[in-house]
Amino acid sequence: MTIREELELREKEILAPWACFSVDSKGRNEQEEQCDIRPVFQRDRDRILHSKSFRRLKDKTQVFLSPDGDHYRTRMTHTLEVSQNARTIAKALRLNEDLVEAIALGHDLGHTPFGHAGERALNRISPDGFRHHEQSLRMVDVLEKNGAGLNLTWEVRDGIVKHQMNTIPATLEGQIVRLSDKIAYIHHDMDDAIRGGILTDDDVPEEIARVVGRTLGQRLDRFIHDIITSSQGKAQIRMSDEVEQAFHKMRAFMFENVYTNPKAKAEESRAENMVEVLYAYYCRHSEELPELQKRMIEAGTPVHTAVCDYISSMTDRYAIKTFESLYIPRTWDVM
């Protein structure tokens, strides 16, 4: 018996009956030989962790564009906080932590530079629109490994593309990531807003604080505990009605006071303009796209799709550098 098979048996002994077991996975789009050490979801987690798109998250905006400070979140730290919250919940509910972690680490791989500002720009200008959760799936299916993709399992792919609030993942593990994503960004975006002098803990309305707490730590603890106690023994991962209502009120509060706050979002219009200019340029000059995108166009991919693939894969820094190289005059130096 291989180590993988021993681990698969251990899952059957330890995890809840309604967990998603590695041995019961619906499989991959392309069949491949099993690893002798790692079950399939652990293998997917490793593939995502070692991917180029995952490494690029460290230089992509979460909420605050180019903040003056070392402690503001990036898309990478957001992803890690989602993963940690999700694993805590999965462990308590005896669900599959490997599957949860793989989905969490992959859920934002398709995010644009400059956070949702970049996403809005591409969605506005591209004929097919642009949605980062769909691009995350495209990243792991098509774009990673120079066009070969990561060939992930069906369950991980389902969790990645369905992490938005208006969809329900097929597995309880995917549902955990879906909620963990929301409580993570509400928690850390408020923390960053406090750090940036936009909010204080006292600004949180009393009707919210009374339910979920008056400090950052209290609120995160309340959300996680509530999801665990409300989901035990159930076929759906959920919050209690009281906490869910408080969550939606808190989200509305954040949109009003942070996500649309001119102080926090002063540079976003410039970022959107930059993304739109880059999109228009590469649609006109597709011959200047990287080799992968040019091969895909030759194989029938629409030019605008290939351009979205390229721009969405950029980090903030690379997008700015590319824009400068195309449109900012350089100092003339006579040799």
mmCIF file of C-alpha atoms in Angstrom:
data_model
loop_
_atom_site.group_PDB
_atom_site.id
_atom_site.type_symbol
_atom_site.label_atom_id
_atom_site.label_comp_id
_atom_site.label_asym_id
_atom_site.label_seq_id
_atom_site.Cartn_x
_atom_site.Cartn_y
_atom_site.Cartn_z
ATOM 1 C CA MET A 1 0.000 0.000 0.000
ATOM 2 C CA THR A 2 1.363 3.435 -0.946
ATOM 3 C CA ILE A 3 1.559 6.413 1.400
ATOM 4 C CA ARG A 4 -1.179 8.071 -0.655
ATOM 5 C CA GLU A 5 -3.498 5.125 -0.155
ATOM 6 C CA GLU A 6 -2.809 5.163 3.586
ATOM 7 C CA LEU A 7 -3.698 8.856 3.702
ATOM 8 C CA GLU A 8 -6.882 8.224 1.735
ATOM 9 C CA LEU A 9 -7.892 5.549 4.251
ATOM 10 C CA ARG A 10 -7.127 7.927 7.109
ATOM 11 C CA GLU A 11 -9.490 10.494 5.570
ATOM 12 C CA LYS A 12 -12.284 7.894 5.684
ATOM 13 C CA GLU A 13 -11.555 7.289 9.376
ATOM 14 C CA ILE A 14 -11.213 10.903 10.497
ATOM 15 C CA LEU A 15 -13.350 13.122 8.278
ATOM 16 C CA ALA A 16 -17.092 13.574 8.544
ATOM 17 C CA PRO A 17 -19.222 11.348 6.285
ATOM 18 C CA TRP A 18 -20.291 14.392 4.251
ATOM 19 C CA ALA A 19 -16.700 15.533 3.612
ATOM 20 C CA CYS A 20 -15.272 15.394 0.092
ATOM 21 C CA PHE A 21 -12.856 12.451 0.146
ATOM 22 C CA SER A 22 -9.793 12.542 -2.079
ATOM 23 C CA VAL A 23 -10.412 9.008 -3.308
ATOM 24 C CA ASP A 24 -13.916 10.016 -4.479
ATOM 25 C CA SER A 25 -12.815 12.966 -6.608
ATOM 26 C CA LYS A 26 -14.496 13.295 -9.990
ATOM 27 C CA GLY A 27 -11.007 13.487 -11.434
ATOM 28 C CA ARG A 28 -9.119 15.696 -13.866
ATOM 29 C CA ASN A 29 -9.851 16.795 -17.420
ATOM 30 C CA GLU A 30 -6.793 14.828 -18.525
ATOM 31 C CA GLN A 31 -6.244 11.527 -16.765
ATOM 32 C CA GLU A 32 -2.795 11.082 -15.240
ATOM 33 C CA GLU A 33 -0.939 8.667 -13.036
ATOM 34 C CA GLN A 34 -1.556 9.075 -9.310
ATOM 35 C CA CYS A 35 1.187 10.308 -7.003
ATOM 36 C CA ASP A 36 2.403 7.599 -4.623
ATOM 37 C CA ILE A 37 2.641 10.082 -1.709
ATOM 38 C CA ARG A 38 0.023 12.799 -2.075
ATOM 39 C CA PRO A 39 -3.767 12.501 -2.438
ATOM 40 C CA VAL A 40 -5.215 14.452 -5.346
ATOM 41 C CA PHE A 41 -6.268 17.609 -3.473
ATOM 42 C CA GLN A 42 -2.899 17.931 -1.744
ATOM 43 C CA ARG A 43 -1.283 17.582 -5.146
ATOM 44 C CA ASP A 44 -3.507 20.373 -6.504
ATOM 45 C CA ARG A 45 -2.593 22.591 -3.555
ATOM 46 C CA ASP A 46 1.087 22.083 -4.339
ATOM 47 C CA ARG A 47 0.611 22.843 -8.036
ATOM 48 C CA ILE A 48 -1.106 26.123 -7.238
ATOM 49 C CA LEU A 49 1.446 27.091 -4.595
ATOM 50 C CA HIS A 50 4.318 26.579 -7.046
ATOM 51 C CA SER A 51 2.621 28.362 -9.951
ATOM 52 C CA LYS A 52 3.785 31.672 -11.394
ATOM 53 C CA SER A 53 0.318 33.184 -11.077
ATOM 54 C CA PHE A 54 0.373 32.529 -7.328
ATOM 55 C CA ARG A 55 3.749 34.257 -6.924
ATOM 56 C CA ARG A 56 2.485 37.298 -8.811
ATOM 57 C CA LEU A 57 -0.204 37.875 -6.178
ATOM 58 C CA LYS A 58 2.412 39.440 -3.915
ATOM 59 C CA ASP A 59 2.488 42.541 -6.133
ATOM 60 C CA LYS A 60 -1.222 42.926 -6.852
ATOM 61 C CA THR A 61 -3.460 45.417 -5.060
ATOM 62 C CA GLN A 62 -6.000 44.176 -2.539
ATOM 63 C CA VAL A 63 -7.855 47.427 -1.742
ATOM 64 C CA PHE A 64 -5.375 50.264 -1.227
ATOM 65 C CA LEU A 65 -3.449 51.166 -4.356
ATOM 66 C CA SER A 66 0.302 51.702 -3.750
ATOM 67 C CA PRO A 67 -0.088 52.379 -0.011
ATOM 68 C CA ASP A 68 2.673 54.190 1.867
ATOM 69 C CA GLY A 69 3.516 51.468 4.382
ATOM 70 C CA ASP A 70 4.747 47.891 4.661
ATOM 71 C CA HIS A 71 1.798 46.364 6.505
ATOM 72 C CA TYR A 72 -1.105 46.853 4.106
ATOM 73 C CA ARG A 73 -2.543 43.722 2.527
ATOM 74 C CA THR A 74 -1.790 42.583 -0.997
ATOM 75 C CA ARG A 75 -3.707 40.013 -3.001
ATOM 76 C CA MET A 76 -1.195 37.447 -1.705
ATOM 77 C CA THR A 77 -1.760 38.156 1.976
ATOM 78 C CA HIS A 78 -5.509 38.220 1.384
ATOM 79 C CA THR A 79 -5.245 34.755 -0.164
ATOM 80 C CA LEU A 80 -3.246 33.439 2.792
ATOM 81 C CA GLU A 81 -5.750 34.847 5.290
ATOM 82 C CA VAL A 82 -8.623 33.240 3.379
ATOM 83 C CA SER A 83 -6.738 29.945 3.459
ATOM 84 C CA GLN A 84 -6.098 30.142 7.198
ATOM 85 C CA ASN A 85 -9.701 31.044 8.054
ATOM 86 C CA ALA A 86 -10.976 28.272 5.804
ATOM 87 C CA ARG A 87 -8.658 25.650 7.265
ATOM 88 C CA THR A 88 -9.716 26.570 10.795
ATOM 89 C CA ILE A 89 -13.363 26.056 9.870
ATOM 90 C CA ALA A 90 -12.699 22.867 7.909
ATOM 91 C CA LYS A 91 -10.709 21.300 10.729
ATOM 92 C CA ALA A 92 -13.444 22.036 13.260
ATOM 93 C CA LEU A 93 -16.110 20.556 10.970
ATOM 94 C CA ARG A 94 -13.933 17.535 10.060
ATOM 95 C CA LEU A 95 -13.924 18.411 6.373
ATOM 96 C CA ASN A 96 -11.098 18.069 3.842
ATOM 97 C CA GLU A 97 -8.410 20.645 4.645
ATOM 98 C CA ASP A 98 -6.364 19.850 1.533
ATOM 99 C CA LEU A 99 -9.327 20.629 -0.716
ATOM 100 C CA VAL A 100 -10.132 23.796 1.228
ATOM 101 C CA GLU A 101 -6.550 25.014 1.006
ATOM 102 C CA ALA A 102 -6.237 24.284 -2.709
ATOM 103 C CA ILE A 103 -9.409 26.244 -3.491
ATOM 104 C CA ALA A 104 -8.400 29.117 -1.214
ATOM 105 C CA LEU A 105 -4.926 29.452 -2.707
ATOM 106 C CA GLY A 106 -6.321 29.407 -6.246
ATOM 107 C CA HIS A 107 -9.452 31.506 -5.912
ATOM 108 C CA ASP A 108 -7.906 34.868 -6.912
ATOM 109 C CA LEU A 109 -5.221 33.785 -9.405
ATOM 110 C CA GLY A 110 -7.050 35.575 -12.220
ATOM 111 C CA HIS A 111 -7.266 38.937 -10.491
ATOM 112 C CA THR A 112 -6.083 41.964 -12.406
ATOM 113 C CA PRO A 113 -3.452 44.485 -11.377
ATOM 114 C CA PHE A 114 -4.853 47.330 -9.246
ATOM 115 C CA GLY A 115 -7.507 45.119 -7.662
ATOM 116 C CA HIS A 116 -11.142 45.648 -8.593
ATOM 117 C CA ALA A 117 -10.241 48.863 -10.441
ATOM 118 C CA GLY A 118 -8.427 46.796 -13.046
ATOM 119 C CA GLU A 119 -11.294 44.312 -13.157
ATOM 120 C CA ARG A 120 -13.829 47.099 -13.721
ATOM 121 C CA ALA A 121 -11.753 48.507 -16.563
ATOM 122 C CA LEU A 122 -11.459 45.200 -18.425
ATOM 123 C CA ASN A 123 -15.107 44.351 -17.773
ATOM 124 C CA ARG A 124 -16.126 47.701 -19.226
ATOM 125 C CA ILE A 125 -13.975 47.609 -22.344
ATOM 126 C CA SER A 126 -13.803 43.936 -23.353
ATOM 127 C CA PRO A 127 -16.644 42.660 -25.611
ATOM 128 C CA ASP A 128 -17.055 39.569 -23.412
ATOM 129 C CA GLY A 129 -16.695 41.456 -20.135
ATOM 130 C CA PHE A 130 -14.254 40.307 -17.485
ATOM 131 C CA ARG A 131 -14.872 38.529 -14.181
ATOM 132 C CA HIS A 132 -11.912 37.596 -12.034
ATOM 133 C CA HIS A 133 -13.392 34.318 -10.738
ATOM 134 C CA GLU A 134 -13.815 33.082 -14.303
ATOM 135 C CA GLN A 135 -10.312 34.264 -15.143
ATOM 136 C CA SER A 136 -8.949 32.373 -12.116
ATOM 137 C CA LEU A 137 -10.356 29.170 -13.595
ATOM 138 C CA ARG A 138 -8.969 30.078 -17.010
ATOM 139 C CA MET A 139 -5.592 30.668 -15.404
ATOM 140 C CA VAL A 140 -5.379 27.155 -13.952
ATOM 141 C CA ASP A 141 -7.044 25.467 -16.937
ATOM 142 C CA VAL A 142 -5.400 27.213 -19.870
ATOM 143 C CA LEU A 143 -2.709 29.780 -19.096
ATOM 144 C CA GLU A 144 -0.445 28.285 -16.458
ATOM 145 C CA LYS A 145 2.645 26.286 -17.461
ATOM 146 C CA ASN A 146 2.957 28.145 -20.767
ATOM 147 C CA GLY A 147 -0.454 27.079 -21.989
ATOM 148 C CA ALA A 148 -0.547 23.536 -20.606
ATOM 149 C CA GLY A 149 -2.615 24.413 -17.523
ATOM 150 C CA LEU A 150 -2.390 22.735 -14.115
ATOM 151 C CA ASN A 151 -4.935 19.977 -14.818
ATOM 152 C CA LEU A 152 -6.602 20.333 -11.425
ATOM 153 C CA THR A 153 -9.392 18.166 -10.070
ATOM 154 C CA TRP A 154 -13.032 18.981 -10.734
ATOM 155 C CA GLU A 155 -13.697 19.848 -7.077
ATOM 156 C CA VAL A 156 -10.906 22.432 -6.874
ATOM 157 C CA ARG A 157 -11.935 24.007 -10.171
ATOM 158 C CA ASP A 158 -15.563 24.175 -9.035
ATOM 159 C CA GLY A 159 -14.564 25.902 -5.791
ATOM 160 C CA ILE A 160 -12.382 28.435 -7.608
ATOM 161 C CA VAL A 161 -14.992 29.539 -10.131
ATOM 162 C CA LYS A 162 -17.844 29.595 -7.584
ATOM 163 C CA HIS A 163 -16.279 31.624 -4.788
ATOM 164 C CA GLN A 164 -18.548 34.601 -5.544
ATOM 165 C CA MET A 165 -21.535 35.252 -3.272
ATOM 166 C CA ASN A 166 -24.116 34.632 -6.022
ATOM 167 C CA THR A 167 -23.030 31.012 -6.580
ATOM 168 C CA ILE A 168 -22.893 27.911 -4.397
ATOM 169 C CA PRO A 169 -19.947 25.501 -4.756
ATOM 170 C CA ALA A 170 -20.777 21.815 -5.065
ATOM 171 C CA THR A 171 -18.660 20.791 -2.060
ATOM 172 C CA LEU A 172 -18.890 21.922 1.548
ATOM 173 C CA GLU A 173 -15.169 22.683 1.322
ATOM 174 C CA GLY A 174 -15.821 25.100 -1.539
ATOM 175 C CA GLN A 175 -18.614 26.701 0.457
ATOM 176 C CA ILE A 176 -16.195 27.243 3.339
ATOM 177 C CA VAL A 177 -13.801 29.144 1.060
ATOM 178 C CA ARG A 178 -16.675 31.194 -0.347
ATOM 179 C CA LEU A 179 -17.586 32.493 3.124
ATOM 180 C CA SER A 180 -13.973 32.677 4.316
ATOM 181 C CA ASP A 181 -13.172 34.986 1.416
ATOM 182 C CA LYS A 182 -15.895 37.401 2.502
ATOM 183 C CA ILE A 183 -15.059 37.470 6.192
ATOM 184 C CA ALA A 184 -11.339 37.782 5.377
ATOM 185 C CA TYR A 185 -11.704 40.859 3.206
ATOM 186 C CA ILE A 186 -14.191 42.537 5.551
ATOM 187 C CA HIS A 187 -11.774 41.919 8.443
ATOM 188 C CA HIS A 188 -8.504 42.939 6.839
ATOM 189 C CA ASP A 189 -9.895 45.781 4.741
ATOM 190 C CA MET A 190 -11.214 47.359 7.942
ATOM 191 C CA ASP A 191 -7.829 46.781 9.593
ATOM 192 C CA ASP A 192 -6.086 48.522 6.689
ATOM 193 C CA ALA A 193 -8.645 51.341 6.743
ATOM 194 C CA ILE A 194 -7.956 51.877 10.451
ATOM 195 C CA ARG A 195 -4.215 51.795 9.769
ATOM 196 C CA GLY A 196 -4.726 54.395 7.041
ATOM 197 C CA GLY A 197 -6.710 56.720 9.289
ATOM 198 C CA ILE A 198 -9.963 56.279 7.349
ATOM 199 C CA LEU A 199 -11.837 54.460 10.135
ATOM 200 C CA THR A 200 -11.621 53.678 13.824
ATOM 201 C CA ASP A 201 -13.203 50.789 15.717
ATOM 202 C CA ASP A 202 -15.651 53.297 17.204
ATOM 203 C CA ASP A 203 -17.002 54.115 13.731
ATOM 204 C CA VAL A 204 -18.632 50.687 13.425
ATOM 205 C CA PRO A 205 -22.387 51.162 14.013
ATOM 206 C CA GLU A 206 -23.684 49.941 17.364
ATOM 207 C CA GLU A 207 -26.193 47.551 15.753
ATOM 208 C CA ILE A 208 -23.275 45.715 14.101
ATOM 209 C CA ALA A 209 -20.853 45.885 17.031
ATOM 210 C CA ARG A 210 -23.459 44.500 19.398
ATOM 211 C CA VAL A 211 -23.708 41.296 17.310
ATOM 212 C CA VAL A 212 -20.168 40.665 16.037
ATOM 213 C CA GLY A 213 -17.925 42.625 18.390
ATOM 214 C CA ARG A 214 -16.247 45.970 18.844
ATOM 215 C CA THR A 215 -12.679 45.114 17.820
ATOM 216 C CA LEU A 216 -11.117 43.466 14.775
ATOM 217 C CA GLY A 217 -10.176 40.363 16.736
ATOM 218 C CA GLN A 218 -13.615 39.994 18.266
ATOM 219 C CA ARG A 219 -15.323 40.268 14.898
ATOM 220 C CA LEU A 220 -13.132 37.688 13.149
ATOM 221 C CA ASP A 221 -13.518 35.300 16.077
ATOM 222 C CA ARG A 222 -17.284 35.770 16.057
ATOM 223 C CA PHE A 223 -17.641 35.116 12.333
ATOM 224 C CA ILE A 224 -15.536 31.943 12.416
ATOM 225 C CA HIS A 225 -17.205 30.533 15.529
ATOM 226 C CA ASP A 226 -20.647 31.310 14.146
ATOM 227 C CA ILE A 227 -19.983 29.542 10.835
ATOM 228 C CA ILE A 228 -18.731 26.461 12.703
ATOM 229 C CA THR A 229 -21.637 26.252 15.142
ATOM 230 C CA SER A 230 -24.240 27.020 12.441
ATOM 231 C CA SER A 231 -22.862 24.429 10.003
ATOM 232 C CA GLN A 232 -22.205 21.408 12.221
ATOM 233 C CA GLY A 233 -24.000 18.353 10.876
ATOM 234 C CA LYS A 234 -25.600 20.273 8.013
ATOM 235 C CA ALA A 235 -25.341 19.915 4.231
ATOM 236 C CA GLN A 236 -24.536 23.599 3.788
ATOM 237 C CA ILE A 237 -21.939 25.970 5.211
ATOM 238 C CA ARG A 238 -23.744 28.995 6.595
ATOM 239 C CA MET A 239 -23.890 31.742 9.193
ATOM 240 C CA SER A 240 -26.689 32.186 11.687
ATOM 241 C CA ASP A 241 -29.395 34.601 10.567
ATOM 242 C CA GLU A 242 -28.354 37.209 13.138
ATOM 243 C CA VAL A 243 -24.661 37.156 12.178
ATOM 244 C CA GLU A 244 -25.401 37.026 8.457
ATOM 245 C CA GLN A 245 -27.540 40.142 8.743
ATOM 246 C CA ALA A 246 -24.738 41.858 10.671
ATOM 247 C CA PHE A 247 -22.266 40.763 7.997
ATOM 248 C CA HIS A 248 -24.322 42.333 5.201
ATOM 249 C CA LYS A 249 -24.723 45.541 7.222
ATOM 250 C CA MET A 250 -20.973 45.588 7.839
ATOM 251 C CA ARG A 251 -20.291 45.034 4.138
ATOM 252 C CA ALA A 252 -22.619 47.934 3.255
ATOM 253 C CA PHE A 253 -20.839 50.061 5.873
ATOM 254 C CA MET A 254 -17.473 49.234 4.258
ATOM 255 C CA PHE A 255 -18.726 50.112 0.779
ATOM 256 C CA GLU A 256 -20.006 53.451 1.987
ATOM 257 C CA ASN A 257 -16.994 54.375 4.105
ATOM 258 C CA VAL A 258 -14.020 52.586 2.507
ATOM 259 C CA TYR A 259 -14.600 51.004 -0.893
ATOM 260 C CA THR A 260 -16.038 54.225 -2.333
ATOM 261 C CA ASN A 261 -14.127 56.629 -0.069
ATOM 262 C CA PRO A 262 -12.276 59.273 -2.166
ATOM 263 C CA LYS A 263 -9.336 59.202 0.241
ATOM 264 C CA ALA A 264 -8.884 55.443 -0.182
ATOM 265 C CA LYS A 265 -9.693 55.367 -3.887
ATOM 266 C CA ALA A 266 -8.113 58.595 -5.140
ATOM 267 C CA GLU A 267 -5.798 56.837 -7.620
ATOM 268 C CA GLU A 268 -8.222 54.231 -8.941
ATOM 269 C CA SER A 269 -9.469 56.257 -11.916
ATOM 270 C CA ARG A 270 -5.881 56.617 -13.086
ATOM 271 C CA ALA A 271 -5.341 52.883 -12.704
ATOM 272 C CA GLU A 272 -8.497 52.157 -14.711
ATOM 273 C CA ASN A 273 -7.388 54.540 -17.446
ATOM 274 C CA MET A 274 -3.988 52.844 -17.566
ATOM 275 C CA VAL A 275 -5.554 49.403 -17.957
ATOM 276 C CA GLU A 276 -7.877 50.664 -20.703
ATOM 277 C CA VAL A 277 -4.981 52.262 -22.573
ATOM 278 C CA LEU A 278 -2.924 49.065 -22.353
ATOM 279 C CA TYR A 279 -5.899 47.027 -23.558
ATOM 280 C CA ALA A 280 -6.444 49.312 -26.570
ATOM 281 C CA TYR A 281 -2.747 49.295 -27.413
ATOM 282 C CA TYR A 282 -2.370 45.506 -27.444
ATOM 283 C CA CYS A 283 -5.603 45.033 -29.376
ATOM 284 C CA ARG A 284 -4.045 47.229 -32.085
ATOM 285 C CA HIS A 285 -0.587 45.664 -31.770
ATOM 286 C CA SER A 286 -1.241 42.002 -31.006
ATOM 287 C CA GLU A 287 2.084 41.136 -32.636
ATOM 288 C CA GLU A 288 3.741 42.588 -29.520
ATOM 289 C CA LEU A 289 1.994 40.193 -27.140
ATOM 290 C CA PRO A 290 4.029 37.406 -25.495
ATOM 291 C CA GLU A 291 4.545 34.178 -27.438
ATOM 292 C CA LEU A 292 1.839 32.302 -25.500
ATOM 293 C CA GLN A 293 -0.838 34.828 -26.421
ATOM 294 C CA LYS A 294 0.319 34.931 -30.053
ATOM 295 C CA ARG A 295 0.115 31.138 -30.283
ATOM 296 C CA MET A 296 -3.368 31.218 -28.801
ATOM 297 C CA ILE A 297 -4.514 33.825 -31.331
ATOM 298 C CA GLU A 298 -3.131 31.707 -34.154
ATOM 299 C CA ALA A 299 -5.115 28.766 -32.738
ATOM 300 C CA GLY A 300 -8.356 30.775 -32.811
ATOM 301 C CA THR A 301 -8.527 32.696 -29.518
ATOM 302 C CA PRO A 302 -10.046 36.165 -30.094
ATOM 303 C CA VAL A 303 -7.503 38.970 -29.846
ATOM 304 C CA HIS A 304 -9.447 40.731 -27.079
ATOM 305 C CA THR A 305 -9.444 37.533 -24.992
ATOM 306 C CA ALA A 306 -5.690 37.107 -25.396
ATOM 307 C CA VAL A 307 -5.170 40.749 -24.440
ATOM 308 C CA CYS A 308 -7.297 40.298 -21.298
ATOM 309 C CA ASP A 309 -5.246 37.198 -20.467
ATOM 310 C CA TYR A 310 -2.025 39.186 -20.739
ATOM 311 C CA ILE A 311 -3.132 42.294 -18.868
ATOM 312 C CA SER A 312 -4.869 40.415 -16.052
ATOM 313 C CA SER A 313 -1.686 38.430 -15.446
ATOM 314 C CA MET A 314 0.333 41.608 -14.880
ATOM 315 C CA THR A 315 1.358 42.772 -11.433
ATOM 316 C CA ASP A 316 0.795 46.418 -10.502
ATOM 317 C CA ARG A 317 4.474 47.164 -10.957
ATOM 318 C CA TYR A 318 4.731 45.422 -14.313
ATOM 319 C CA ALA A 319 1.623 47.177 -15.641
ATOM 320 C CA ILE A 320 3.067 50.572 -14.679
ATOM 321 C CA LYS A 321 6.445 49.677 -16.185
ATOM 322 C CA THR A 322 4.811 48.524 -19.412
ATOM 323 C CA PHE A 323 2.706 51.674 -19.637
ATOM 324 C CA GLU A 324 5.779 53.840 -19.091
ATOM 325 C CA SER A 325 7.764 51.984 -21.733
ATOM 326 C CA LEU A 326 4.982 52.517 -24.277
ATOM 327 C CA TYR A 327 3.903 56.094 -23.517
ATOM 328 C CA ILE A 328 6.387 57.970 -21.328
ATOM 329 C CA PRO A 329 9.265 59.646 -23.237
ATOM 330 C CA ARG A 330 12.727 58.639 -22.132
ATOM 331 C CA THR A 331 15.622 61.011 -21.570
ATOM 332 C CA TRP A 332 17.615 61.404 -24.777
ATOM 333 C CA ASP A 333 21.228 60.450 -24.209
ATOM 334 C CA VAL A 334 23.844 61.104 -26.886
ATOM 335 C CA MET A 335 26.618 58.501 -26.738
#
